[in-house]
Coordinates of C-alpha atoms in Angstrom, one line a residue:
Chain A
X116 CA 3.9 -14.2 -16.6
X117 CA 3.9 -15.7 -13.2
X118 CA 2.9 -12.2 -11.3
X119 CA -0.2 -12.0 -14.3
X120 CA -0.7 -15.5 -12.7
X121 CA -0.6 -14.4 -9.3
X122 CA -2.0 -11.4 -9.3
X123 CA -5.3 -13.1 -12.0
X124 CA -5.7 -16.0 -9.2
X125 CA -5.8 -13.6 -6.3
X126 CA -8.3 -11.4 -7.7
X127 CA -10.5 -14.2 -9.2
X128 CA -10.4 -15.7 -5.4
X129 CA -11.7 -12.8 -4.1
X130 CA -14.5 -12.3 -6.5
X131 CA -16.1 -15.8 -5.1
X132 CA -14.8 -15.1 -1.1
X133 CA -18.2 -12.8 -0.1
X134 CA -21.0 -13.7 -1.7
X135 CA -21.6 -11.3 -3.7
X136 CA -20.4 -13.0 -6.5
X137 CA -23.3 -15.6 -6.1
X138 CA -25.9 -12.5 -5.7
X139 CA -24.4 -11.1 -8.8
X140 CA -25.0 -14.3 -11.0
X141 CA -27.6 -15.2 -10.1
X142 CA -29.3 -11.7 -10.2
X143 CA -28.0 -11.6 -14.1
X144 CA -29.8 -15.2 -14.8
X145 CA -33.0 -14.4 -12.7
X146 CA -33.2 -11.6 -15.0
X147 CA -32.0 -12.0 -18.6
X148 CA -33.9 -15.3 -18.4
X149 CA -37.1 -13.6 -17.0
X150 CA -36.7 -10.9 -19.9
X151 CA -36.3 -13.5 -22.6
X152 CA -38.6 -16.1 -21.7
X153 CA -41.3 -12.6 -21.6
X154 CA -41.2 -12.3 -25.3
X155 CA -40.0 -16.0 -26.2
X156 CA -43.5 -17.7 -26.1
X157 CA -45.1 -14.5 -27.8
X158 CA -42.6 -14.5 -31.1
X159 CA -42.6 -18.1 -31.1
X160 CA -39.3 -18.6 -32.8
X161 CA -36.6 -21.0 -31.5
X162 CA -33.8 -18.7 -31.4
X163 CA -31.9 -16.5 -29.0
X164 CA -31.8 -13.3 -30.8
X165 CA -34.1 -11.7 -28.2
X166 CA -31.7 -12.9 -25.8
X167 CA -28.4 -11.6 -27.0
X168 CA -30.4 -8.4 -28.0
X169 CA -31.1 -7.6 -24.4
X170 CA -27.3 -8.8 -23.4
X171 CA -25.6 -4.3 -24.6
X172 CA -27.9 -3.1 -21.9
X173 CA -27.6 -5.4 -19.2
X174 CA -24.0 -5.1 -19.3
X175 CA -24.3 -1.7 -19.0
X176 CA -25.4 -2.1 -15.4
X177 CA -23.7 -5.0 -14.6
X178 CA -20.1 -5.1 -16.0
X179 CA -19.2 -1.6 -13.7
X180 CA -20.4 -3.6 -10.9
X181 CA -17.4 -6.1 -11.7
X182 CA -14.9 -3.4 -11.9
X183 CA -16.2 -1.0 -9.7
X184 CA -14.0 -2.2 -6.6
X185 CA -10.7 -3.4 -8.3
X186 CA -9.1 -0.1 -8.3
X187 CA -11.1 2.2 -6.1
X188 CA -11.3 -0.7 -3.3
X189 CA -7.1 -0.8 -3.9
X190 CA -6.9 2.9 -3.7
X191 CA -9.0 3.3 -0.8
X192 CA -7.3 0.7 1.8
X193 CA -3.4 2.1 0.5
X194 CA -3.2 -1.8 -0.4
X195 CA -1.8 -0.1 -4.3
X196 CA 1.0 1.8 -2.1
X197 CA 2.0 -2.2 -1.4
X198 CA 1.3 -3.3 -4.2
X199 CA 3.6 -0.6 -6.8
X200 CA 6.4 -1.4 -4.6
X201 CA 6.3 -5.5 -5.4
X202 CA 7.9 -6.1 -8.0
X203 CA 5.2 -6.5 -10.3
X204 CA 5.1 -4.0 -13.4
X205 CA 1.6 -2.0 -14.2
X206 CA 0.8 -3.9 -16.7
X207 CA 1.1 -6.9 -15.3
X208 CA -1.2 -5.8 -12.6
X209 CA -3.8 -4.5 -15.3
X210 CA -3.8 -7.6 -17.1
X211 CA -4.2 -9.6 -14.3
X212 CA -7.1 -7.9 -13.2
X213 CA -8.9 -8.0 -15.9
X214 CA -8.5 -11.3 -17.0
X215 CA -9.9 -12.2 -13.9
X216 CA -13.0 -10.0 -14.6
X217 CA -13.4 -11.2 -17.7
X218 CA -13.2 -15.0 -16.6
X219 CA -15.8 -13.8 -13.9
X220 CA -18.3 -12.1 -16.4
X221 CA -17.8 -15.7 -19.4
X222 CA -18.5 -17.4 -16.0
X223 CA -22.0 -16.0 -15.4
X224 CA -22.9 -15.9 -19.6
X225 CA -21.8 -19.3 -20.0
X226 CA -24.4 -20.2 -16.7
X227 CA -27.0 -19.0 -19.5
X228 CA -26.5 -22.6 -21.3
X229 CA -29.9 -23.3 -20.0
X230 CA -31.2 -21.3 -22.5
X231 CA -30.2 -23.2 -25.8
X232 CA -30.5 -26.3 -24.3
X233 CA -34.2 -25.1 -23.5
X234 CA -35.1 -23.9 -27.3
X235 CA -33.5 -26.9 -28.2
X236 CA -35.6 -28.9 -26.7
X237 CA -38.8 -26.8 -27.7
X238 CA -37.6 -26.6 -31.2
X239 CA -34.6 -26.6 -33.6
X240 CA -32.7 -23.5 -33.3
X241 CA -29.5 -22.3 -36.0
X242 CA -26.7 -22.8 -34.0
X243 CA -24.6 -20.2 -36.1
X244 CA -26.3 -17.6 -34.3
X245 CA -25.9 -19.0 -30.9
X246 CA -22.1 -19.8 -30.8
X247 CA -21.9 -16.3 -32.6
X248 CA -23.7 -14.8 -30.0
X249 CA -21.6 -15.9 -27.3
X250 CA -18.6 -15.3 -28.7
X251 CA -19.8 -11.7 -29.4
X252 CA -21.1 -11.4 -25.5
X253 CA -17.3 -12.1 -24.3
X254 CA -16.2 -9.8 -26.5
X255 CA -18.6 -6.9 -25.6
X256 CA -18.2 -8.2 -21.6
X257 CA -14.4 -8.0 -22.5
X258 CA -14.9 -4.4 -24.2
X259 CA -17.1 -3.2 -21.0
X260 CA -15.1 -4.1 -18.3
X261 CA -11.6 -2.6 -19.9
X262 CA -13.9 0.4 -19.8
X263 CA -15.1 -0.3 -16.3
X264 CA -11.4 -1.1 -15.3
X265 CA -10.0 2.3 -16.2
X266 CA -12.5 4.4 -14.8
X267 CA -11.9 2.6 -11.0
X268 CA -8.6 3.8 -11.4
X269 CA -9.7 7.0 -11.1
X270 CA -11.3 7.3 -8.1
X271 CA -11.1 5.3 -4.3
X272 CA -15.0 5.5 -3.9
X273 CA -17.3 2.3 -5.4
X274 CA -20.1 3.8 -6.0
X275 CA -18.2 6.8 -7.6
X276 CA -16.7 4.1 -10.3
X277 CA -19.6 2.3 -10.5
X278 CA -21.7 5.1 -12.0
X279 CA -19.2 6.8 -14.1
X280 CA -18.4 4.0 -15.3
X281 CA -22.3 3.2 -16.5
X282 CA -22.1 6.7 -17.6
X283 CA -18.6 6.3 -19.8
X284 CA -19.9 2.8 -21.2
X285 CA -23.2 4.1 -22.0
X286 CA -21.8 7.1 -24.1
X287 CA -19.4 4.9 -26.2
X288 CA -22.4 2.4 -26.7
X289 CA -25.1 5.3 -27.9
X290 CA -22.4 7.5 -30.2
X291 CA -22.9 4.5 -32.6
X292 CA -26.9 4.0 -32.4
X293 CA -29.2 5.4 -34.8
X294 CA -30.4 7.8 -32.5
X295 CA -26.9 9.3 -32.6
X296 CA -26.2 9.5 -35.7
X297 CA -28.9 10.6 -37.4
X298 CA -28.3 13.9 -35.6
X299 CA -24.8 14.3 -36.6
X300 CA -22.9 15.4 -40.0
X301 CA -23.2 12.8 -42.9
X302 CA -19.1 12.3 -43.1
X303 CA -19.4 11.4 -39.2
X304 CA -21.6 8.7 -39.8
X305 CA -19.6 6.1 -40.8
X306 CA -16.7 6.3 -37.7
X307 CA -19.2 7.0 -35.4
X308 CA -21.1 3.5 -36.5
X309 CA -17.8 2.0 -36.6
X310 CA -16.8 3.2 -32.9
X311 CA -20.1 2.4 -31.3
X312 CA -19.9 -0.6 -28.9
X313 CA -23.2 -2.2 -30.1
X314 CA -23.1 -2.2 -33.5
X315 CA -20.3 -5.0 -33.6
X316 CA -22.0 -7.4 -31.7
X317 CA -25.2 -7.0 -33.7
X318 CA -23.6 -8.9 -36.8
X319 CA -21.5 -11.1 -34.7
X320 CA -25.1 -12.3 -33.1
X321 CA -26.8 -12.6 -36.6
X322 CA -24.2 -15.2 -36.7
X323 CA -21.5 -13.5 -39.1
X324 CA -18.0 -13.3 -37.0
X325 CA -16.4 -11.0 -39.4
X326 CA -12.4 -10.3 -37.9
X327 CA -13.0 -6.3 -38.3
X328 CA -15.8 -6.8 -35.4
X329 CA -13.4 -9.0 -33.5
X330 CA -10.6 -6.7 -34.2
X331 CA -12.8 -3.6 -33.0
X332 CA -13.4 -5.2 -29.1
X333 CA -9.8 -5.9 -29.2
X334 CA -8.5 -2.7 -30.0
X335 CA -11.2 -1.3 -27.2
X336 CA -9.9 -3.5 -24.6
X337 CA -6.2 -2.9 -25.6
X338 CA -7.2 0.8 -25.8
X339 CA -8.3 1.1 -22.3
X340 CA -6.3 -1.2 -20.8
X341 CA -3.5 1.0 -21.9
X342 CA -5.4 4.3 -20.1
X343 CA -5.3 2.2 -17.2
X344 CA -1.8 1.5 -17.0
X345 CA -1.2 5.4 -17.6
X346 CA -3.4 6.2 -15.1
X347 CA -2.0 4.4 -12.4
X348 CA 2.0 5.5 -13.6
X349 CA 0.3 9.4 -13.1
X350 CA 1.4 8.8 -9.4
X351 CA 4.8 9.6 -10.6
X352 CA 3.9 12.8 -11.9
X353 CA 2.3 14.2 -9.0
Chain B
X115 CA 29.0 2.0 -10.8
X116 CA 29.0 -1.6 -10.5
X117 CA 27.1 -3.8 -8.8
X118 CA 28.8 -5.5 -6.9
X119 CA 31.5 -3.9 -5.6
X120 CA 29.0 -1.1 -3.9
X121 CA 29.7 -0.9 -0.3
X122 CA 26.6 0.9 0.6
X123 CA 23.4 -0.7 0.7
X124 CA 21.2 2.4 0.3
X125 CA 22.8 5.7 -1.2
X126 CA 20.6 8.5 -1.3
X127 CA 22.3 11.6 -3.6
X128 CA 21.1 15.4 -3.2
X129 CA 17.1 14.0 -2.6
X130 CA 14.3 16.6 -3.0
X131 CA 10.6 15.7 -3.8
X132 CA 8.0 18.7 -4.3
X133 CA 4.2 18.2 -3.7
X134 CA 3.2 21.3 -5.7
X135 CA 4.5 24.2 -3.7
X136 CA 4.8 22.1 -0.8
X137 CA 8.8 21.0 -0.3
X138 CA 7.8 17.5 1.6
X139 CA 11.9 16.6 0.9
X140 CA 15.1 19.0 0.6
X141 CA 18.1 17.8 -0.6
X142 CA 18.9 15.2 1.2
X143 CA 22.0 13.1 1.2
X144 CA 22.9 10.2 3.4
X145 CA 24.3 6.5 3.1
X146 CA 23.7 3.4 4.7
X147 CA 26.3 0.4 5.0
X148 CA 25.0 -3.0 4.8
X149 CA 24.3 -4.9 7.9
X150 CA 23.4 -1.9 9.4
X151 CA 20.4 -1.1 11.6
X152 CA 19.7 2.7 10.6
X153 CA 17.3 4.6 12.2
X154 CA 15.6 7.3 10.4
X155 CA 13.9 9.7 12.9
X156 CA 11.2 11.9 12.6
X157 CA 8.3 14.3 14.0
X158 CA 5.0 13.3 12.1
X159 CA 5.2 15.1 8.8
X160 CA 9.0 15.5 8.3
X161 CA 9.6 13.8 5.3
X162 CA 10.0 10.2 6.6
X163 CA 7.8 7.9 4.9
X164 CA 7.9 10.5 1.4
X165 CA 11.5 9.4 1.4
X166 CA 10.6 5.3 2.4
X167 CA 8.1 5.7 -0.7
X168 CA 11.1 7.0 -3.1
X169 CA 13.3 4.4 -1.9
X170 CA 10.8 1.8 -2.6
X171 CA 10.0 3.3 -6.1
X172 CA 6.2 3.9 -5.3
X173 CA 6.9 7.4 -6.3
X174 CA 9.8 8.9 -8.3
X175 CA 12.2 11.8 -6.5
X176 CA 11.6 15.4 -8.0
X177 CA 15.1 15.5 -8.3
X178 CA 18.4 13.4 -6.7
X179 CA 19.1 9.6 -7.1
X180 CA 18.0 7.2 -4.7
X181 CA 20.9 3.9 -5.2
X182 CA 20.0 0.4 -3.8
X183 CA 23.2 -1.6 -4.0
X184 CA 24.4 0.0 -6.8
X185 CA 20.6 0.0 -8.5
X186 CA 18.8 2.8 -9.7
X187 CA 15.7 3.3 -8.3
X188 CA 14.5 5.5 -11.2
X189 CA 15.8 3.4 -13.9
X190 CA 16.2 -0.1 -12.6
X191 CA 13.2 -0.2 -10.7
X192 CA 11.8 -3.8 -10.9
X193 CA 15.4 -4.6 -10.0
X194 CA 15.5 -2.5 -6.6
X195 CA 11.8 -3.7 -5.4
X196 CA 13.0 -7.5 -5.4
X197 CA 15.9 -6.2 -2.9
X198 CA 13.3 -4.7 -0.5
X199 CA 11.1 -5.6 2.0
X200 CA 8.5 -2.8 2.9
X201 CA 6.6 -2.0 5.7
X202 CA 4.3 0.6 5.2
X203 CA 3.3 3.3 7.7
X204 CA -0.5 2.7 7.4
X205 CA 0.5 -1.1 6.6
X206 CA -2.4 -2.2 4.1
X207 CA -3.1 -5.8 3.5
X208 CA -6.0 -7.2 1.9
X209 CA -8.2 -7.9 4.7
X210 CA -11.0 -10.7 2.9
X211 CA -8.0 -12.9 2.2
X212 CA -6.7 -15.6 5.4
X213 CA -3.4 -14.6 6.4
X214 CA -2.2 -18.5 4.8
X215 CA -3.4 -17.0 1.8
X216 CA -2.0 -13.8 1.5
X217 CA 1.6 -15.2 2.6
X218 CA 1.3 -17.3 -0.3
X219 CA 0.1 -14.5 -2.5
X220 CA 3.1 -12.5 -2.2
X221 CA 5.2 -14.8 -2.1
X222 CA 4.6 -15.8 -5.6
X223 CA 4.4 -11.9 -6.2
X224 CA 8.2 -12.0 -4.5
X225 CA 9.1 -15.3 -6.9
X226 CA 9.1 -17.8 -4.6
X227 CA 7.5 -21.4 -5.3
X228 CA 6.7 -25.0 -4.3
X229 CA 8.2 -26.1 -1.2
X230 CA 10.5 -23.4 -0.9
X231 CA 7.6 -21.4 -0.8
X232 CA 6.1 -23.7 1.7
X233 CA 9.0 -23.7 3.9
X234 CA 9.1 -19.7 3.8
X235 CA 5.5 -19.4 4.9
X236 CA 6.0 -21.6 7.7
X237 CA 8.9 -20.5 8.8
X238 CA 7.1 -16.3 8.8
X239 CA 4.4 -18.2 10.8
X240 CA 6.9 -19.0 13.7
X241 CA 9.1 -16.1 13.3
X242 CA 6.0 -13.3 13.8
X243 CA 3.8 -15.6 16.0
X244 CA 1.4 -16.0 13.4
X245 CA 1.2 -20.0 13.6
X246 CA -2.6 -19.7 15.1
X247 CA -3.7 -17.1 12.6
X248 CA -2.9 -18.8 10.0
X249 CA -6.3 -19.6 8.6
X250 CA -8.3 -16.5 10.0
X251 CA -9.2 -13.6 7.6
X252 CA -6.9 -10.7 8.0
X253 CA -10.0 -8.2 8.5
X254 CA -10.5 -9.9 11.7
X255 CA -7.3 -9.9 13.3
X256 CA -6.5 -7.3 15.6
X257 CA -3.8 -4.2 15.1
X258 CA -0.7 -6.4 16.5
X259 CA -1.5 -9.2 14.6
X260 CA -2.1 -7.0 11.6
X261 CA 0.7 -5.6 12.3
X262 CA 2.9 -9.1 12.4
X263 CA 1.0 -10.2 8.9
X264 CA 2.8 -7.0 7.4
X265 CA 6.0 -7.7 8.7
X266 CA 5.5 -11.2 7.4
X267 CA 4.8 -9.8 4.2
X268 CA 7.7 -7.8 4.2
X269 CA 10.0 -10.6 5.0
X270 CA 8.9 -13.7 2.9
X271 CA 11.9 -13.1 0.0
X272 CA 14.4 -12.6 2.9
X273 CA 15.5 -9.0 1.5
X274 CA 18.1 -7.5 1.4
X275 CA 17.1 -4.4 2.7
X276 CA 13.7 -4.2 4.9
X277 CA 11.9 -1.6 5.4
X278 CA 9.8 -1.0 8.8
X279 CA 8.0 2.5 8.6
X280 CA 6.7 2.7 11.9
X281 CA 6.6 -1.0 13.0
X282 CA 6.0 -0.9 16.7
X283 CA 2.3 0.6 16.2
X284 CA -0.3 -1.0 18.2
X285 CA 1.4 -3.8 19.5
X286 CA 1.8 -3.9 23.4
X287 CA 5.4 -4.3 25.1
X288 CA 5.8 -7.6 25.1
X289 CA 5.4 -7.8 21.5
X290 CA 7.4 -4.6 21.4
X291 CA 10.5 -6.6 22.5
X292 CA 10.2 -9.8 20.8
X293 CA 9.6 -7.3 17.4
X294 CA 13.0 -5.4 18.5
X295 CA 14.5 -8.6 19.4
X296 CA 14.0 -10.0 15.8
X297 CA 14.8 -7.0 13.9
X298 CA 18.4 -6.6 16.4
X299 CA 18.4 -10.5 14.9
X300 CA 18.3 -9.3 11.5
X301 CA 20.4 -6.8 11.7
X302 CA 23.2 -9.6 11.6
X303 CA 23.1 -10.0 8.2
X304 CA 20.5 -7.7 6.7
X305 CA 20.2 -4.1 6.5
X306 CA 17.2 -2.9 8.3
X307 CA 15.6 0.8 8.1
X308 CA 13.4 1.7 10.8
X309 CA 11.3 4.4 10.7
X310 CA 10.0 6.1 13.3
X311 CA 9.2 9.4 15.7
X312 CA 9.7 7.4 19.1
X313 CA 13.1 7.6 19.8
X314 CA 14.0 5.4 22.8
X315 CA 12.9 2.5 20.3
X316 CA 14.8 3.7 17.8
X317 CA 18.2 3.9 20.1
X318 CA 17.0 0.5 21.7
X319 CA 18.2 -1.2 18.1
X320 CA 19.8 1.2 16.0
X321 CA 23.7 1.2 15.3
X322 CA 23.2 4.7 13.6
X323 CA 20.5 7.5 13.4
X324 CA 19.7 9.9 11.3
X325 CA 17.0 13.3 12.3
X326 CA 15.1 14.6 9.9
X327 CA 12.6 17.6 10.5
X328 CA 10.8 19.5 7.8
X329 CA 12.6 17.4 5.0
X330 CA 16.0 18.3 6.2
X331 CA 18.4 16.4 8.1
X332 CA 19.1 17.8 11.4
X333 CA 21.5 15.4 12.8
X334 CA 23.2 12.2 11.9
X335 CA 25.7 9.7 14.1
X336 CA 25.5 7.1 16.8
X337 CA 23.4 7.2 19.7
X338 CA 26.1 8.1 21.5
X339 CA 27.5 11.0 19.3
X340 CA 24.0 12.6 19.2
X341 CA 23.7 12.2 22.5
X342 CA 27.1 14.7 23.2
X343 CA 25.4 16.9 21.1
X344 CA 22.9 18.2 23.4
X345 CA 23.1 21.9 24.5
X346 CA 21.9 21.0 27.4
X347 CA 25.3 20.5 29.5
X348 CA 25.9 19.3 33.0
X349 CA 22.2 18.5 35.3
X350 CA 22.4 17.4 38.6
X351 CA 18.8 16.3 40.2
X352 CA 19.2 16.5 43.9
X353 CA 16.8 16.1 47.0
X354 CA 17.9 18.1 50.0
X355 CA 16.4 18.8 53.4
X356 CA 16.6 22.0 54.3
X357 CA 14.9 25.6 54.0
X358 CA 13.9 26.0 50.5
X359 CA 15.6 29.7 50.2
X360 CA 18.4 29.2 52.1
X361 CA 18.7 26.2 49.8
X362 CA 18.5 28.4 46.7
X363 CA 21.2 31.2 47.6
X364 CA 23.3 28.8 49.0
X365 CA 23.5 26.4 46.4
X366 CA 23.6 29.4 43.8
X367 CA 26.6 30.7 45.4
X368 CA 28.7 27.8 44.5
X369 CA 31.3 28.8 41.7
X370 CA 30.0 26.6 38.4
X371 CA 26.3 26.7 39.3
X372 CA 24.7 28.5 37.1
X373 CA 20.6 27.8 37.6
X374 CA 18.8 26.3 39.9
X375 CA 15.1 25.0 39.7
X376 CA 13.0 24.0 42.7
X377 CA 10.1 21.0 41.4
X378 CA 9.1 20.3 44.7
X379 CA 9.0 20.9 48.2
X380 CA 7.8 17.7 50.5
X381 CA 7.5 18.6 53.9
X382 CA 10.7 19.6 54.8
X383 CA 12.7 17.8 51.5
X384 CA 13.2 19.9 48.5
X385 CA 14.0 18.2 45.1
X386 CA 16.0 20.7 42.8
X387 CA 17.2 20.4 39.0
X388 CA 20.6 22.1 39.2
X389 CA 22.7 23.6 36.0
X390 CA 26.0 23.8 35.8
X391 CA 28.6 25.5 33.0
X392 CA 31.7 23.7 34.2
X393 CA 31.7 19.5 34.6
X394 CA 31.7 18.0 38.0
X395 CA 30.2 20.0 40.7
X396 CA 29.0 16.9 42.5
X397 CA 31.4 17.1 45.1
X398 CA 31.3 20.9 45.9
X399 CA 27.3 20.4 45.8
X400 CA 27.7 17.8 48.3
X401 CA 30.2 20.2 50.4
X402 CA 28.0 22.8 50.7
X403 CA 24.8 20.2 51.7
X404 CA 27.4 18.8 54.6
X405 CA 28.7 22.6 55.9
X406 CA 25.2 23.6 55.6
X407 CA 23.7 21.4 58.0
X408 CA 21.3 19.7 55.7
X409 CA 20.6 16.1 55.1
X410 CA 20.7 15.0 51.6
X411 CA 18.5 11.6 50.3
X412 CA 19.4 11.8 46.2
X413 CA 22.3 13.0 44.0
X414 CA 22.2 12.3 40.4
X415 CA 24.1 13.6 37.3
X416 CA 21.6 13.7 34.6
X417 CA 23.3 12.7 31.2
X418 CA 21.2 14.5 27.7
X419 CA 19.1 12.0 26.5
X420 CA 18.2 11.1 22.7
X421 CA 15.1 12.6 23.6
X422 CA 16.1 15.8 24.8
X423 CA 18.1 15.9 21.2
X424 CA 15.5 15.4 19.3
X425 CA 13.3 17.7 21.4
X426 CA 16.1 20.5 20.6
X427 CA 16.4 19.8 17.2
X428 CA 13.3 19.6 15.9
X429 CA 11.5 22.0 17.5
X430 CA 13.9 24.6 16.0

């Protein structure tokens, strides 16, 4: 518990030592609020759903940039050679990394409060929807990085993670649109809804947290936090 | 197999480790006592820091058991990387953290807390001159001081057994000595492995050393002992003035020369590496300079050193 500790402050530390951390946030607020506030005056409704609506597809761009230098950055200066022979399990590594992504990406959806407080103030918005909706963002941030997390440990070159891992998180998001399923055999349908990474959050932002949609971005995160922990144990096998 | 009654610190069983079809490490067997200060010798490429990265359990052995102290470094692995202290050959740190930082970083990676933890840092500041750097980022530090951070690193727990693949690299001689003083230091009461393909640092500090070459060991013992092992026999380096062929035969002539070697003739002085099968031809050397006429300004018996060993053995 103390390495997750020590390994989750390190790596939290050094999202905030450059500055690209403060680029980062404040690109995602210039532009989701930029987005939403587009269509907000037009529909004329004090809610968020255009908001939380835009939030599958900006991830897709901006949770691989969060990931894209844990492992690759690792691999490339040797620092993982170092750090496999502490004595710190795999696991404990992965866990720690990511938690420290995901406390990074809640950071910069929480800096959306402005938003509510703003519709509140206009008019009187359902909060249902809103708590919902956050809780469903973390959940799909949480899903997007353990995607984003895995495929760094792949390869030692940024950019390399950062678009296969768009790439990666795009596929699992569109196998479950309409688009996607249309096309393919009727008994598909229904698992290829169910593994889709959007369609979850869509009733968790209408404000129904059902536990199958919670359980789903669990089971995704614990899924490819476990790739991760066998891909970095492949070393043995070499 | 118990734990505590092992005598040797590292024991290293019938070691071979396969890159494909490439054989980086061939059944190698050796042990190391504690307290020792081991040397593990090298050309670039022979199998040195492959083996370092078994011992430390960043990768597993193809085949052959690696013991730390009794531990298993295949199945007890958390347990052996708490013992060790590792410097690695390219020694990567994590250059956008302050050395303060990173210090404190592994130390709580190594266990180590509060004040004790304190105390540790500070006392790794003073002990690798780092007291200055304390609050500059690593990235900006240059190669010796990089180089101190990662032996700071490798010391904060106060292993057991430490590590140093190749710790001299890039720091100039006066930190070359105060390095060799510290590890001669901790070679009191820790065992230290050094690592490293420049030998007269190695037998500088090392109470035993082992040569590997192409993943197999090529000669083991003391300074000393490896030094007898040289082919190389009986030198004497002499500076003589005198004519340089009358030089030649006569010297030839004398019963136990066997070869002799001109380097260099300075106006009328000739400097000669002389070879000899039997020991002790000083004196008739310096007989036949005195019935010769000549006059003679240097006589030396050349002794192998570890180089010339090491040149011998592992260029095959």
């Amino acid at each position: 518990m103390n390495n997750i500790v020590a390994i989750f402050k390190k790596e939290f530390k050094s999202f905030f030592i450059s500055p690209i951390a403060y680029v980062f946030i404040t690109v995602y607020l210039v532009v989701t609020n930029f987005l939403f506030f587009q269509s907000f005056f037009l529909i004329n409704q004090a809610d968020m759903r255009g908001y939380f609506g835009l939030l599958p597809w900006i991830f897709l761009l901006f949770v691989p940039a969060v990931t894209m230098r844990s492992w690759a950055e690792e691999k490339k200066v040797k620092t993982l050679e170092l750090l496999q022979t502490w004595p710190v399990s795999d696991m404990q590594v992965v866990l720690g990394k990511f938690l420290a992504a995901l406390s990074f990406v809640t950071i910069a959806i929480l800096l959306s409060f402005t938003i509510p407080v703003t519709i509140s103030i206009l008019g009187s918005p359902d909060p249902g929807p809103i708590w919902g909706g956050y809780i469903g963002a973390i959940l799909m941030g949480a899903a997007y990085l353990a995607i984003g997390l895995w495929v760094s440990s792949y390869t030692e070159n940024q950019i390399i993670a950062f678009i296969v891992g768009v790439v990666v998180t795009f596929l699992i998001f569109i196998i479950g649109s309409p688009f996607v399923t249309m096309a393919a055999p009727s008994w598909m349908v229904p698992a290829l809804t169910y593994l889709g990474l959007g369609n979850h959050f869509e009733s968790i932002e209408r404000g129904v947290i059902d536990s199958r949609d919670i359980l789903y971005y669990i089971s995704v995160v614990g899924f490819f936090l476990f790739l991760n922990i066998q891909s970095l144990g492949s070393r043995k096998w070499e | 197999m118990s734990l505590t009654n092992s005598t040797f610190m590292l024991e290293v069983k019938n070691l071979n480790k396969k890159f494909g079809d490439f054989h980086a490490v061939k059944n190698l067997n050796f042990q190391i006592r504690k307290g020792e200060i081991f040397g593990f010798l090298g050309p670039n490429g022979a199998g040195k820091t492959t083996t370092m990265r078994m011992v430390t359990c960043y990768m597993p052995p193809s085949s052959g058991s690696i013991q730390v102290e009794g531990l298993d470094t295949s199945f007890q692995s958390l347990a052996v990387r708490k013992k060790i202290g590792y410097l690695a050959e390219s020694n990567p740190l994590y250059s956008d953290m302050t050395v303060q930082e990173y210090l404190k970083f592994v130390g709580e990676i190594r266990g180590i807390s509060g004040s004790k933890l304190q105390s540790r840092i500070g006392e790794m500041f003073s002990v690798c001159g780092l007291t200055k750097m304390a609050y500059r980022q690593i990235g900006k530090l240059s190669k010796g001081y990089r180089q101190r951070v990662g032996l700071a690193q490798a010391m904060i727990h106060n292993p057991d057994l430490l590590i140093l693949d190749e710790p001299m690299s890039g720091l100039d001689p006066n930190q070359i000595i105060e390095i060799r003083n510290l590890i001669k230091n901790l070679g009191r009461e820790k065992t230290v492995i050094y690592c490293s393909h420049i030998l007269s640092e190695v037998s500088a500090t090392c109470d035993r050393i082992l040569i590997i070459n192409d993943g197999e060991i090529v000669a083991s013992g003391t300074p000393d002992e490896l030094t007898q092992k040289s082919s190389k026999g009986n030198r004497y380096m002499a500076k003589i003035k005198g004519d340089r062929s009358d030089i030649e035969s006569k010297v030839l002539s004398i019963t136990g020369v066997s070869r002799i070697n001109i380097l260099k003739v300075d106006s009328d002085w000739v400097s000669a590496e002389i070879d000899a099968s039997q020991d002790d031809i000083g004196e008739s050397l310096f007989r036949c300079v005195v019935d010769n006429g000549w006059s003679l300004s240097e006589l030396r018996h050349e002794s192998a050193s570890l180089e010339d060993v090491f040149t011998q053995l592992t260029r095959g």
